[in-house]
Amino acid sequence: MKENTTTIFYFPLGTPYFPKTDLRLERAKWTNIEDLNGIDKLYKFLEIHMGRDDGYYGYYPVYSRPICNGRLLNIRQIGFIDSQDSIRSIKTFGDLRQHMDYYIVANSFKSPKFRRAVNVHSLTNIVVDIDVHHARGGIKGCRDVIMQRLDALLYLIFVKKPIGLPCPNTVVHTGRGIQLWWTIKPLSAKKLKYIYKGIQEYLFTALEKEINSADPELKEYVLLDISASKKMSGLFRLPGTWNTRSKTYGDFWILHDNKLDAAKLYFALHPATGKPYIKYKKKKKQGNPVFRKNNYGNHIDNMIRSLIELRRSAGEMEDGYRDLYCLIVLSAYLSNDTPEDEAWNRVVALNNSFKNPLPEKELHSYMSTAMRKKYRYRNETIIGYLGIDDEEQKALGFYPANVHYYEERQKARERGQKRRKMKEKRDIKIIELFAKGVLQEKIAELVGCAQSTVSKILKAAGITKKKTGIKKAVTILCQKAKKKCKKEVRSEEKLKRLAAEDPEFAKTMERLAELKESRKKYERTKAEFTQEPDQEFLLMGEEEFQYVIQNNCEEYNHSHATKL
């Protein structure tokens, strides 16, 4: 190349190619925030993810699946972790290094007894469960190789080459997969659930995209268990415990202890539109209200007040029932988790509505046991205590619990029987039309159903072919007719036997026969009057009318008929 000359290099159009990171050569180097090992690291995990210092405490149920004689038993609850003192709670479980599975929930509950989504108190953690399936080919080795690649990919995403996703607080190796735990600033499970689910969807989508684009083999053997991760009351393996499937202990790394502000991240992903937020309200269904637990206190209070007004209008006094009225209303409010101050104010207001109210001091003394015990009376007990008769029950709409249940069951049973009879008639009609050679499309049109329904009914009856199907249909109809005749004969024989044994029954049957005969006669007469005449009769004139009056009716009829 000559001096003082410029050489220009021309590259083909297109973007330069940067090769992807080879996950086979990468290794994850997770580091804990503190030098902790064993049970101390588990204490730190519980302190970060389940500890609360803001006064809003909850319960985290803990479950296990023990082994007896080499066989796994059903999963069962062994206790709970109190967010007020999580370390003291976990110490009550004893040795957690035993060879059995331990599980824990991610969110706190109102009560440690009932693990249902409706009982979730506050949302405190987001967990993404990533399952690693066993490799049957394509990768040298087994699940450990896939785990190493997945672990390396997650390390690149969150630590080495972050892509903007919030870093999880804890990375858990369960033995058959990896769990990512984010601790968030507590959200109300009742009002802010949409924020929690929005952040979940954001993390699921981003991680699934990265895993699918990183390595085709990871895409084949790694799966995000989205359905399990979305459950607010779902169970997750307790970090560091035994896994009976992989026969190994799990491991985990605590990366940091900062809480994720889920609400701030959600509104950053969903910017404000400038329009006011209008909460959607469902339309109330017409009909009798269903008094669930959330308005049970108001329901009993309103019922008692209506009962008092009803009895006052009838001229009855409330003497003897005044104290019971107050006791039942207070118990209803307290059993509904109503604050004691509010429940007490409602009872005082009810007491003051009487002509001779109790002094507040005596009322408090009388209600002290109920405030401590929080009774919940059944409808039958309230009816018995207050002496509510049938007329008052009907006026108030307040019945024993099993009355409505029996009536609804009876109505449902009758509806089911009616529906079955209609289906049987429809099926017989379809088979009759098929036996006459009518096509399925025409049968569907005549009966009023879809052609697929006609085909399904014919197949269920064993009619599959056109040639042999007509013969089969005729056989089925004959069998149905024989059964019907036998049933009628049996019923007639039974009626005759009852009539011979019971004279009263015989008189009743005779009366029914007379009523049937009179009904038939009425129907025949009605049909004759409503029948259209075959001939058109003309109105007679004045001369004809005078002629008929002079007792010549028969002659007139004969001559008039010949004219027509």
XYZ file of N, CA and C in Angstrom, residues 300 328 332 375-388 393 397-404:
78
model
N -79.415 -10.470 60.009
C -80.070 -10.823 61.273
C -80.621 -9.576 61.963
N -78.769 -12.034 70.188
C -78.688 -12.656 68.858
C -78.066 -11.701 67.850
N -74.469 -12.268 65.928
C -74.423 -12.298 64.462
C -73.336 -11.378 63.930
N -70.634 -16.405 69.596
C -71.527 -17.478 69.165
C -72.059 -17.206 67.753
N -72.439 -18.276 67.089
C -73.128 -18.162 65.794
C -74.322 -19.109 65.836
N -75.508 -18.545 65.996
C -76.717 -19.346 66.161
C -77.269 -19.776 64.804
N -77.779 -21.002 64.772
C -78.452 -21.491 63.576
C -79.860 -20.911 63.497
N -80.429 -20.981 62.311
C -81.794 -20.469 62.127
C -82.789 -21.199 63.025
N -82.624 -22.521 63.173
C -83.535 -23.288 64.019
C -83.455 -22.820 65.470
N -82.223 -22.508 65.930
C -82.044 -22.048 67.310
C -82.698 -20.691 67.525
N -82.512 -19.775 66.561
C -83.121 -18.443 66.678
C -84.641 -18.550 66.690
N -85.193 -19.395 65.822
C -86.650 -19.581 65.769
C -87.166 -20.146 67.088
N -86.405 -21.087 67.680
C -86.820 -21.663 68.961
C -86.722 -20.678 70.108
N -85.643 -19.881 70.163
C -85.466 -18.908 71.242
C -86.533 -17.817 71.206
N -86.845 -17.324 70.020
C -87.761 -16.191 69.884
C -89.206 -16.614 69.660
N -89.454 -17.926 69.547
C -90.822 -18.413 69.375
C -91.471 -17.917 68.098
N -90.750 -17.951 66.992
C -91.270 -17.463 65.712
C -92.144 -18.556 65.095
N -92.608 -16.661 60.184
C -91.533 -17.119 59.297
C -91.836 -16.758 57.852
N -89.661 -14.242 55.811
C -88.804 -14.983 54.887
C -87.639 -15.636 55.592
N -87.862 -16.045 56.841
C -86.801 -16.616 57.680
C -87.233 -18.018 58.074
N -86.527 -19.026 57.550
C -86.912 -20.416 57.748
C -85.722 -21.208 58.288
N -85.977 -22.404 58.812
C -84.850 -23.287 59.146
C -84.003 -23.586 57.918
N -82.738 -23.889 58.154
C -81.784 -23.996 57.040
C -82.147 -25.099 56.071
N -82.699 -26.222 56.572
C -82.906 -27.374 55.698
C -84.202 -27.301 54.899
N -85.082 -26.318 55.191
C -86.369 -26.247 54.486
C -86.152 -25.861 53.034
N -85.433 -24.772 52.809
C -85.170 -24.324 51.443
C -84.352 -25.363 50.686
